[in-house]
Amino acid sequence: MLVFVIIACEILFWVFLLGGLLARYALRRRRLGSVLLVLVPVADLVLLAATVADLAGGATAEWAHGLAAAYLGFSVAFGHGIISRMDARFAHRYDGAPAPERIPKGGRRRVLHEWKVFGQTVIAWAIACALLLAAILVVGDEARTAALSAWLGTLTLILGIAAIWPISYTIWPGADEQKRTGQPAR
């Protein structure tokens, strides 16, 4: 059941985000767009409430409860950036705003970009782990929370794998965009 709530919340995230941006830019209904964009985090609150209610109701934690924590951590850490990038793309497409900046292909700017993304990944990991630990403490029954404990290791492994990108770009940054093309990166 919780897997369906996670899927529904992901769908709601994109419906509210795309609906808000379409209302704001394509339909020129800025107030409606703002209301829909404010509803984007409501999907996260629904998922958090469903997870807490399920565990508080005596359910034994399953893989889906850990997935909910991971999803919430990712959503909090990366959600604002996703919304900002999408807003910039819609503003460019429908409002004549400048084109959004592209991810640099190499050089110092790419190294900084990769470390910034890794920093967001650390925040997502920390939030997810905090939610998992809070659930473990609140439930207070090791047998009922074994799946949550397993997620702590899984998320830490994922964090270690995510460190490969910034480290590799730090060691092998590649050429700056300006050196490669003769023009500054946009």
JSON list of C-alpha atoms in Angstrom, two decimals:
[
{"chain": "A", "resi": 1, "resn": "MET", "atom": "CA", "xyz": [0.00, 0.00, 0.00]},
{"chain": "A", "resi": 2, "resn": "LEU", "atom": "CA", "xyz": [2.75, 2.47, 0.91]},
{"chain": "A", "resi": 3, "resn": "VAL", "atom": "CA", "xyz": [4.44, 1.91, -2.47]},
{"chain": "A", "resi": 4, "resn": "PHE", "atom": "CA", "xyz": [1.27, 3.20, -4.14]},
{"chain": "A", "resi": 5, "resn": "VAL", "atom": "CA", "xyz": [1.32, 6.27, -1.87]},
{"chain": "A", "resi": 6, "resn": "ILE", "atom": "CA", "xyz": [4.95, 6.91, -2.89]},
{"chain": "A", "resi": 7, "resn": "ILE", "atom": "CA", "xyz": [4.03, 6.59, -6.57]},
{"chain": "A", "resi": 8, "resn": "ALA", "atom": "CA", "xyz": [1.00, 8.85, -6.10]},
{"chain": "A", "resi": 9, "resn": "CYS", "atom": "CA", "xyz": [3.12, 11.46, -4.32]},
{"chain": "A", "resi": 10, "resn": "GLU", "atom": "CA", "xyz": [5.69, 11.41, -7.14]},
{"chain": "A", "resi": 11, "resn": "ILE", "atom": "CA", "xyz": [2.90, 11.88, -9.67]},
{"chain": "A", "resi": 12, "resn": "LEU", "atom": "CA", "xyz": [1.42, 14.71, -7.57]},
{"chain": "A", "resi": 13, "resn": "PHE", "atom": "CA", "xyz": [4.83, 16.37, -7.39]},
{"chain": "A", "resi": 14, "resn": "TRP", "atom": "CA", "xyz": [5.05, 16.53, -11.19]},
{"chain": "A", "resi": 15, "resn": "VAL", "atom": "CA", "xyz": [1.37, 17.40, -11.69]},
{"chain": "A", "resi": 16, "resn": "PHE", "atom": "CA", "xyz": [1.63, 20.34, -9.28]},
{"chain": "A", "resi": 17, "resn": "LEU", "atom": "CA", "xyz": [5.00, 21.43, -10.70]},
{"chain": "A", "resi": 18, "resn": "LEU", "atom": "CA", "xyz": [4.13, 21.22, -14.39]},
{"chain": "A", "resi": 19, "resn": "GLY", "atom": "CA", "xyz": [0.59, 22.47, -13.79]},
{"chain": "A", "resi": 20, "resn": "GLY", "atom": "CA", "xyz": [1.90, 25.43, -11.83]},
{"chain": "A", "resi": 21, "resn": "LEU", "atom": "CA", "xyz": [4.47, 26.32, -14.47]},
{"chain": "A", "resi": 22, "resn": "LEU", "atom": "CA", "xyz": [2.01, 25.91, -17.34]},
{"chain": "A", "resi": 23, "resn": "ALA", "atom": "CA", "xyz": [-0.55, 28.05, -15.52]},
{"chain": "A", "resi": 24, "resn": "ARG", "atom": "CA", "xyz": [2.09, 30.68, -14.72]},
{"chain": "A", "resi": 25, "resn": "TYR", "atom": "CA", "xyz": [3.69, 30.94, -18.15]},
{"chain": "A", "resi": 26, "resn": "ALA", "atom": "CA", "xyz": [1.58, 29.35, -20.89]},
{"chain": "A", "resi": 27, "resn": "LEU", "atom": "CA", "xyz": [-1.83, 30.41, -19.54]},
{"chain": "A", "resi": 28, "resn": "ARG", "atom": "CA", "xyz": [-0.59, 33.66, -17.92]},
{"chain": "A", "resi": 29, "resn": "ARG", "atom": "CA", "xyz": [-2.49, 32.83, -14.72]},
{"chain": "A", "resi": 30, "resn": "ARG", "atom": "CA", "xyz": [0.24, 33.71, -12.23]},
{"chain": "A", "resi": 31, "resn": "ARG", "atom": "CA", "xyz": [-1.89, 33.37, -9.10]},
{"chain": "A", "resi": 32, "resn": "LEU", "atom": "CA", "xyz": [-3.11, 29.87, -10.06]},
{"chain": "A", "resi": 33, "resn": "GLY", "atom": "CA", "xyz": [0.46, 28.95, -10.95]},
{"chain": "A", "resi": 34, "resn": "SER", "atom": "CA", "xyz": [1.68, 30.12, -7.55]},
{"chain": "A", "resi": 35, "resn": "VAL", "atom": "CA", "xyz": [-1.02, 28.15, -5.74]},
{"chain": "A", "resi": 36, "resn": "LEU", "atom": "CA", "xyz": [-0.12, 24.98, -7.64]},
{"chain": "A", "resi": 37, "resn": "LEU", "atom": "CA", "xyz": [3.59, 25.48, -6.97]},
{"chain": "A", "resi": 38, "resn": "VAL", "atom": "CA", "xyz": [2.91, 25.96, -3.26]},
{"chain": "A", "resi": 39, "resn": "LEU", "atom": "CA", "xyz": [1.16, 22.58, -3.31]},
{"chain": "A", "resi": 40, "resn": "VAL", "atom": "CA", "xyz": [4.32, 20.79, -4.53]},
{"chain": "A", "resi": 41, "resn": "PRO", "atom": "CA", "xyz": [5.62, 20.11, -0.99]},
{"chain": "A", "resi": 42, "resn": "VAL", "atom": "CA", "xyz": [2.16, 18.94, 0.09]},
{"chain": "A", "resi": 43, "resn": "ALA", "atom": "CA", "xyz": [2.90, 15.65, -1.69]},
{"chain": "A", "resi": 44, "resn": "ASP", "atom": "CA", "xyz": [5.86, 15.16, 0.66]},
{"chain": "A", "resi": 45, "resn": "LEU", "atom": "CA", "xyz": [3.71, 15.92, 3.69]},
{"chain": "A", "resi": 46, "resn": "VAL", "atom": "CA", "xyz": [1.12, 13.37, 2.55]},
{"chain": "A", "resi": 47, "resn": "LEU", "atom": "CA", "xyz": [3.84, 10.72, 2.21]},
{"chain": "A", "resi": 48, "resn": "LEU", "atom": "CA", "xyz": [5.29, 11.56, 5.62]},
{"chain": "A", "resi": 49, "resn": "ALA", "atom": "CA", "xyz": [1.84, 11.41, 7.23]},
{"chain": "A", "resi": 50, "resn": "ALA", "atom": "CA", "xyz": [1.03, 8.08, 5.55]},
{"chain": "A", "resi": 51, "resn": "THR", "atom": "CA", "xyz": [4.32, 6.56, 6.66]},
{"chain": "A", "resi": 52, "resn": "VAL", "atom": "CA", "xyz": [3.98, 7.77, 10.25]},
{"chain": "A", "resi": 53, "resn": "ALA", "atom": "CA", "xyz": [0.36, 6.63, 10.43]},
{"chain": "A", "resi": 54, "resn": "ASP", "atom": "CA", "xyz": [1.27, 3.19, 9.11]},
{"chain": "A", "resi": 55, "resn": "LEU", "atom": "CA", "xyz": [4.10, 2.69, 11.60]},
{"chain": "A", "resi": 56, "resn": "ALA", "atom": "CA", "xyz": [2.13, 4.21, 14.49]},
{"chain": "A", "resi": 57, "resn": "GLY", "atom": "CA", "xyz": [-0.71, 1.84, 13.66]},
{"chain": "A", "resi": 58, "resn": "GLY", "atom": "CA", "xyz": [1.52, -1.09, 14.54]},
{"chain": "A", "resi": 59, "resn": "ALA", "atom": "CA", "xyz": [2.78, -2.06, 11.09]},
{"chain": "A", "resi": 60, "resn": "THR", "atom": "CA", "xyz": [6.11, -3.81, 10.81]},
{"chain": "A", "resi": 61, "resn": "ALA", "atom": "CA", "xyz": [8.46, -1.63, 8.79]},
{"chain": "A", "resi": 62, "resn": "GLU", "atom": "CA", "xyz": [9.04, -2.90, 5.27]},
{"chain": "A", "resi": 63, "resn": "TRP", "atom": "CA", "xyz": [11.23, -1.93, 2.36]},
{"chain": "A", "resi": 64, "resn": "ALA", "atom": "CA", "xyz": [8.63, 0.67, 1.31]},
{"chain": "A", "resi": 65, "resn": "HIS", "atom": "CA", "xyz": [8.96, 2.56, 4.61]},
{"chain": "A", "resi": 66, "resn": "GLY", "atom": "CA", "xyz": [12.69, 2.97, 3.97]},
{"chain": "A", "resi": 67, "resn": "LEU", "atom": "CA", "xyz": [11.97, 3.99, 0.39]},
{"chain": "A", "resi": 68, "resn": "ALA", "atom": "CA", "xyz": [9.61, 6.67, 1.71]},
{"chain": "A", "resi": 69, "resn": "ALA", "atom": "CA", "xyz": [12.41, 8.08, 3.89]},
{"chain": "A", "resi": 70, "resn": "ALA", "atom": "CA", "xyz": [14.83, 8.03, 0.95]},
{"chain": "A", "resi": 71, "resn": "TYR", "atom": "CA", "xyz": [12.25, 9.72, -1.28]},
{"chain": "A", "resi": 72, "resn": "LEU", "atom": "CA", "xyz": [11.60, 12.44, 1.29]},
{"chain": "A", "resi": 73, "resn": "GLY", "atom": "CA", "xyz": [15.33, 13.07, 1.76]},
{"chain": "A", "resi": 74, "resn": "PHE", "atom": "CA", "xyz": [15.82, 13.36, -2.00]},
{"chain": "A", "resi": 75, "resn": "SER", "atom": "CA", "xyz": [12.77, 15.56, -2.40]},
{"chain": "A", "resi": 76, "resn": "VAL", "atom": "CA", "xyz": [13.84, 17.99, 0.31]},
{"chain": "A", "resi": 77, "resn": "ALA", "atom": "CA", "xyz": [17.47, 18.17, -0.85]},
{"chain": "A", "resi": 78, "resn": "PHE", "atom": "CA", "xyz": [16.87, 18.34, -4.60]},
{"chain": "A", "resi": 79, "resn": "GLY", "atom": "CA", "xyz": [13.26, 19.58, -4.92]},
{"chain": "A", "resi": 80, "resn": "HIS", "atom": "CA", "xyz": [13.99, 23.30, -4.82]},
{"chain": "A", "resi": 81, "resn": "GLY", "atom": "CA", "xyz": [16.70, 22.97, -7.47]},
{"chain": "A", "resi": 82, "resn": "ILE", "atom": "CA", "xyz": [14.43, 20.92, -9.73]},
{"chain": "A", "resi": 83, "resn": "ILE", "atom": "CA", "xyz": [11.67, 23.51, -9.38]},
{"chain": "A", "resi": 84, "resn": "SER", "atom": "CA", "xyz": [14.09, 26.39, -10.05]},
{"chain": "A", "resi": 85, "resn": "ARG", "atom": "CA", "xyz": [15.55, 24.76, -13.17]},
{"chain": "A", "resi": 86, "resn": "MET", "atom": "CA", "xyz": [12.09, 23.93, -14.52]},
{"chain": "A", "resi": 87, "resn": "ASP", "atom": "CA", "xyz": [10.92, 27.49, -13.78]},
{"chain": "A", "resi": 88, "resn": "ALA", "atom": "CA", "xyz": [13.93, 28.89, -15.67]},
{"chain": "A", "resi": 89, "resn": "ARG", "atom": "CA", "xyz": [13.19, 26.64, -18.65]},
{"chain": "A", "resi": 90, "resn": "PHE", "atom": "CA", "xyz": [9.51, 27.65, -18.74]},
{"chain": "A", "resi": 91, "resn": "ALA", "atom": "CA", "xyz": [10.41, 31.33, -18.31]},
{"chain": "A", "resi": 92, "resn": "HIS", "atom": "CA", "xyz": [12.79, 31.02, -21.27]},
{"chain": "A", "resi": 93, "resn": "ARG", "atom": "CA", "xyz": [10.26, 29.15, -23.42]},
{"chain": "A", "resi": 94, "resn": "TYR", "atom": "CA", "xyz": [7.16, 31.23, -22.67]},
{"chain": "A", "resi": 95, "resn": "ASP", "atom": "CA", "xyz": [8.37, 34.55, -21.24]},
{"chain": "A", "resi": 96, "resn": "GLY", "atom": "CA", "xyz": [11.47, 35.38, -23.25]},
{"chain": "A", "resi": 97, "resn": "ALA", "atom": "CA", "xyz": [13.80, 35.06, -20.29]},
{"chain": "A", "resi": 98, "resn": "PRO", "atom": "CA", "xyz": [17.42, 34.19, -20.99]},
{"chain": "A", "resi": 99, "resn": "ALA", "atom": "CA", "xyz": [18.22, 30.53, -21.59]},
{"chain": "A", "resi": 100, "resn": "PRO", "atom": "CA", "xyz": [19.05, 28.67, -18.39]},
{"chain": "A", "resi": 101, "resn": "GLU", "atom": "CA", "xyz": [22.70, 28.00, -17.76]},
{"chain": "A", "resi": 102, "resn": "ARG", "atom": "CA", "xyz": [23.84, 24.59, -18.93]},
{"chain": "A", "resi": 103, "resn": "ILE", "atom": "CA", "xyz": [25.88, 22.18, -16.89]},
{"chain": "A", "resi": 104, "resn": "PRO", "atom": "CA", "xyz": [29.51, 22.78, -17.80]},
{"chain": "A", "resi": 105, "resn": "LYS", "atom": "CA", "xyz": [31.15, 19.95, -19.74]},
{"chain": "A", "resi": 106, "resn": "GLY", "atom": "CA", "xyz": [34.48, 20.20, -17.96]},
{"chain": "A", "resi": 107, "resn": "GLY", "atom": "CA", "xyz": [36.94, 22.36, -16.12]},
{"chain": "A", "resi": 108, "resn": "ARG", "atom": "CA", "xyz": [36.73, 24.06, -12.76]},
{"chain": "A", "resi": 109, "resn": "ARG", "atom": "CA", "xyz": [33.04, 24.96, -13.16]},
{"chain": "A", "resi": 110, "resn": "ARG", "atom": "CA", "xyz": [32.15, 21.29, -13.74]},
{"chain": "A", "resi": 111, "resn": "VAL", "atom": "CA", "xyz": [34.18, 20.23, -10.69]},
{"chain": "A", "resi": 112, "resn": "LEU", "atom": "CA", "xyz": [32.31, 22.80, -8.57]},
{"chain": "A", "resi": 113, "resn": "HIS", "atom": "CA", "xyz": [28.99, 21.64, -10.03]},
{"chain": "A", "resi": 114, "resn": "GLU", "atom": "CA", "xyz": [29.72, 18.00, -9.17]},
{"chain": "A", "resi": 115, "resn": "TRP", "atom": "CA", "xyz": [30.71, 18.87, -5.58]},
{"chain": "A", "resi": 116, "resn": "LYS", "atom": "CA", "xyz": [27.53, 20.95, -5.20]},
{"chain": "A", "resi": 117, "resn": "VAL", "atom": "CA", "xyz": [25.41, 18.01, -6.36]},
{"chain": "A", "resi": 118, "resn": "PHE", "atom": "CA", "xyz": [27.31, 15.73, -3.99]},
{"chain": "A", "resi": 119, "resn": "GLY", "atom": "CA", "xyz": [26.65, 18.20, -1.16]},
{"chain": "A", "resi": 120, "resn": "GLN", "atom": "CA", "xyz": [22.94, 17.97, -1.95]},
{"chain": "A", "resi": 121, "resn": "THR", "atom": "CA", "xyz": [23.29, 14.18, -1.95]},
{"chain": "A", "resi": 122, "resn": "VAL", "atom": "CA", "xyz": [24.83, 14.34, 1.53]},
{"chain": "A", "resi": 123, "resn": "ILE", "atom": "CA", "xyz": [21.86, 16.46, 2.67]},
{"chain": "A", "resi": 124, "resn": "ALA", "atom": "CA", "xyz": [19.42, 13.95, 1.17]},
{"chain": "A", "resi": 125, "resn": "TRP", "atom": "CA", "xyz": [21.29, 11.11, 2.89]},
{"chain": "A", "resi": 126, "resn": "ALA", "atom": "CA", "xyz": [21.28, 12.95, 6.23]},
{"chain": "A", "resi": 127, "resn": "ILE", "atom": "CA", "xyz": [17.55, 13.71, 6.06]},
{"chain": "A", "resi": 128, "resn": "ALA", "atom": "CA", "xyz": [16.66, 10.15, 5.05]},
{"chain": "A", "resi": 129, "resn": "CYS", "atom": "CA", "xyz": [18.87, 8.68, 7.77]},
{"chain": "A", "resi": 130, "resn": "ALA", "atom": "CA", "xyz": [17.40, 11.08, 10.36]},
{"chain": "A", "resi": 131, "resn": "LEU", "atom": "CA", "xyz": [13.88, 10.00, 9.35]},
{"chain": "A", "resi": 132, "resn": "LEU", "atom": "CA", "xyz": [14.86, 6.34, 9.53]},
{"chain": "A", "resi": 133, "resn": "LEU", "atom": "CA", "xyz": [16.49, 6.75, 12.95]},
{"chain": "A", "resi": 134, "resn": "ALA", "atom": "CA", "xyz": [13.50, 8.73, 14.23]},
{"chain": "A", "resi": 135, "resn": "ALA", "atom": "CA", "xyz": [11.14, 5.95, 13.08]},
{"chain": "A", "resi": 136, "resn": "ILE", "atom": "CA", "xyz": [13.36, 3.31, 14.69]},
{"chain": "A", "resi": 137, "resn": "LEU", "atom": "CA", "xyz": [13.36, 5.22, 17.98]},
{"chain": "A", "resi": 138, "resn": "VAL", "atom": "CA", "xyz": [9.63, 5.99, 17.93]},
{"chain": "A", "resi": 139, "resn": "VAL", "atom": "CA", "xyz": [8.60, 2.42, 17.13]},
{"chain": "A", "resi": 140, "resn": "GLY", "atom": "CA", "xyz": [11.10, 1.14, 19.68]},
{"chain": "A", "resi": 141, "resn": "ASP", "atom": "CA", "xyz": [10.91, -2.49, 18.56]},
{"chain": "A", "resi": 142, "resn": "GLU", "atom": "CA", "xyz": [14.00, -3.82, 16.83]},
{"chain": "A", "resi": 143, "resn": "ALA", "atom": "CA", "xyz": [12.08, -6.68, 15.25]},
{"chain": "A", "resi": 144, "resn": "ARG", "atom": "CA", "xyz": [9.57, -4.28, 13.67]},
{"chain": "A", "resi": 145, "resn": "THR", "atom": "CA", "xyz": [12.23, -1.88, 12.36]},
{"chain": "A", "resi": 146, "resn": "ALA", "atom": "CA", "xyz": [14.86, -4.25, 10.91]},
{"chain": "A", "resi": 147, "resn": "ALA", "atom": "CA", "xyz": [14.02, -3.11, 7.38]},
{"chain": "A", "resi": 148, "resn": "LEU", "atom": "CA", "xyz": [14.67, 0.51, 8.37]},
{"chain": "A", "resi": 149, "resn": "SER", "atom": "CA", "xyz": [18.05, -0.38, 9.86]},
{"chain": "A", "resi": 150, "resn": "ALA", "atom": "CA", "xyz": [18.96, -2.10, 6.60]},
{"chain": "A", "resi": 151, "resn": "TRP", "atom": "CA", "xyz": [18.15, 1.10, 4.71]},
{"chain": "A", "resi": 152, "resn": "LEU", "atom": "CA", "xyz": [20.79, 2.98, 6.70]},
{"chain": "A", "resi": 153, "resn": "GLY", "atom": "CA", "xyz": [23.47, 0.77, 5.16]},
{"chain": "A", "resi": 154, "resn": "THR", "atom": "CA", "xyz": [21.93, 0.95, 1.70]},
{"chain": "A", "resi": 155, "resn": "LEU", "atom": "CA", "xyz": [21.78, 4.74, 1.75]},
{"chain": "A", "resi": 156, "resn": "THR", "atom": "CA", "xyz": [25.36, 4.97, 2.98]},
{"chain": "A", "resi": 157, "resn": "LEU", "atom": "CA", "xyz": [26.50, 2.70, 0.14]},
{"chain": "A", "resi": 158, "resn": "ILE", "atom": "CA", "xyz": [24.63, 4.90, -2.35]},
{"chain": "A", "resi": 159, "resn": "LEU", "atom": "CA", "xyz": [26.32, 7.97, -0.84]},
{"chain": "A", "resi": 160, "resn": "GLY", "atom": "CA", "xyz": [29.71, 6.33, -1.32]},
{"chain": "A", "resi": 161, "resn": "ILE", "atom": "CA", "xyz": [28.91, 5.53, -4.94]},
{"chain": "A", "resi": 162, "resn": "ALA", "atom": "CA", "xyz": [27.72, 9.11, -5.50]},
{"chain": "A", "resi": 163, "resn": "ALA", "atom": "CA", "xyz": [31.13, 10.36, -4.32]},
{"chain": "A", "resi": 164, "resn": "ILE", "atom": "CA", "xyz": [32.73, 8.80, -7.40]},
{"chain": "A", "resi": 165, "resn": "TRP", "atom": "CA", "xyz": [31.55, 11.64, -9.68]},
{"chain": "A", "resi": 166, "resn": "PRO", "atom": "CA", "xyz": [32.96, 14.66, -7.84]},
{"chain": "A", "resi": 167, "resn": "ILE", "atom": "CA", "xyz": [36.18, 12.81, -7.03]},
{"chain": "A", "resi": 168, "resn": "SER", "atom": "CA", "xyz": [36.67, 11.73, -10.65]},
{"chain": "A", "resi": 169, "resn": "TYR", "atom": "CA", "xyz": [35.97, 15.24, -11.96]},
{"chain": "A", "resi": 170, "resn": "THR", "atom": "CA", "xyz": [38.38, 16.65, -9.39]},
{"chain": "A", "resi": 171, "resn": "ILE", "atom": "CA", "xyz": [41.13, 14.30, -10.58]},
{"chain": "A", "resi": 172, "resn": "TRP", "atom": "CA", "xyz": [40.25, 14.55, -14.29]},
{"chain": "A", "resi": 173, "resn": "PRO", "atom": "CA", "xyz": [38.41, 17.86, -14.75]},
{"chain": "A", "resi": 174, "resn": "GLY", "atom": "CA", "xyz": [38.60, 18.00, -18.53]},
{"chain": "A", "resi": 175, "resn": "ALA", "atom": "CA", "xyz": [39.00, 21.18, -20.49]},
{"chain": "A", "resi": 176, "resn": "ASP", "atom": "CA", "xyz": [37.09, 24.35, -19.69]},
{"chain": "A", "resi": 177, "resn": "GLU", "atom": "CA", "xyz": [34.29, 25.09, -22.14]},
{"chain": "A", "resi": 178, "resn": "GLN", "atom": "CA", "xyz": [36.03, 28.29, -23.24]},
{"chain": "A", "resi": 179, "resn": "LYS", "atom": "CA", "xyz": [39.26, 26.42, -24.08]},
{"chain": "A", "resi": 180, "resn": "ARG", "atom": "CA", "xyz": [37.36, 23.71, -25.93]},
{"chain": "A", "resi": 181, "resn": "THR", "atom": "CA", "xyz": [35.18, 25.96, -28.12]},
{"chain": "A", "resi": 182, "resn": "GLY", "atom": "CA", "xyz": [36.82, 29.37, -27.87]},
{"chain": "A", "resi": 183, "resn": "GLN", "atom": "CA", "xyz": [33.58, 30.75, -26.39]},
{"chain": "A", "resi": 184, "resn": "PRO", "atom": "CA", "xyz": [32.58, 31.18, -22.75]},
{"chain": "A", "resi": 185, "resn": "ALA", "atom": "CA", "xyz": [30.10, 28.66, -21.34]},
{"chain": "A", "resi": 186, "resn": "ARG", "atom": "CA", "xyz": [26.50, 29.88, -21.12]}
]
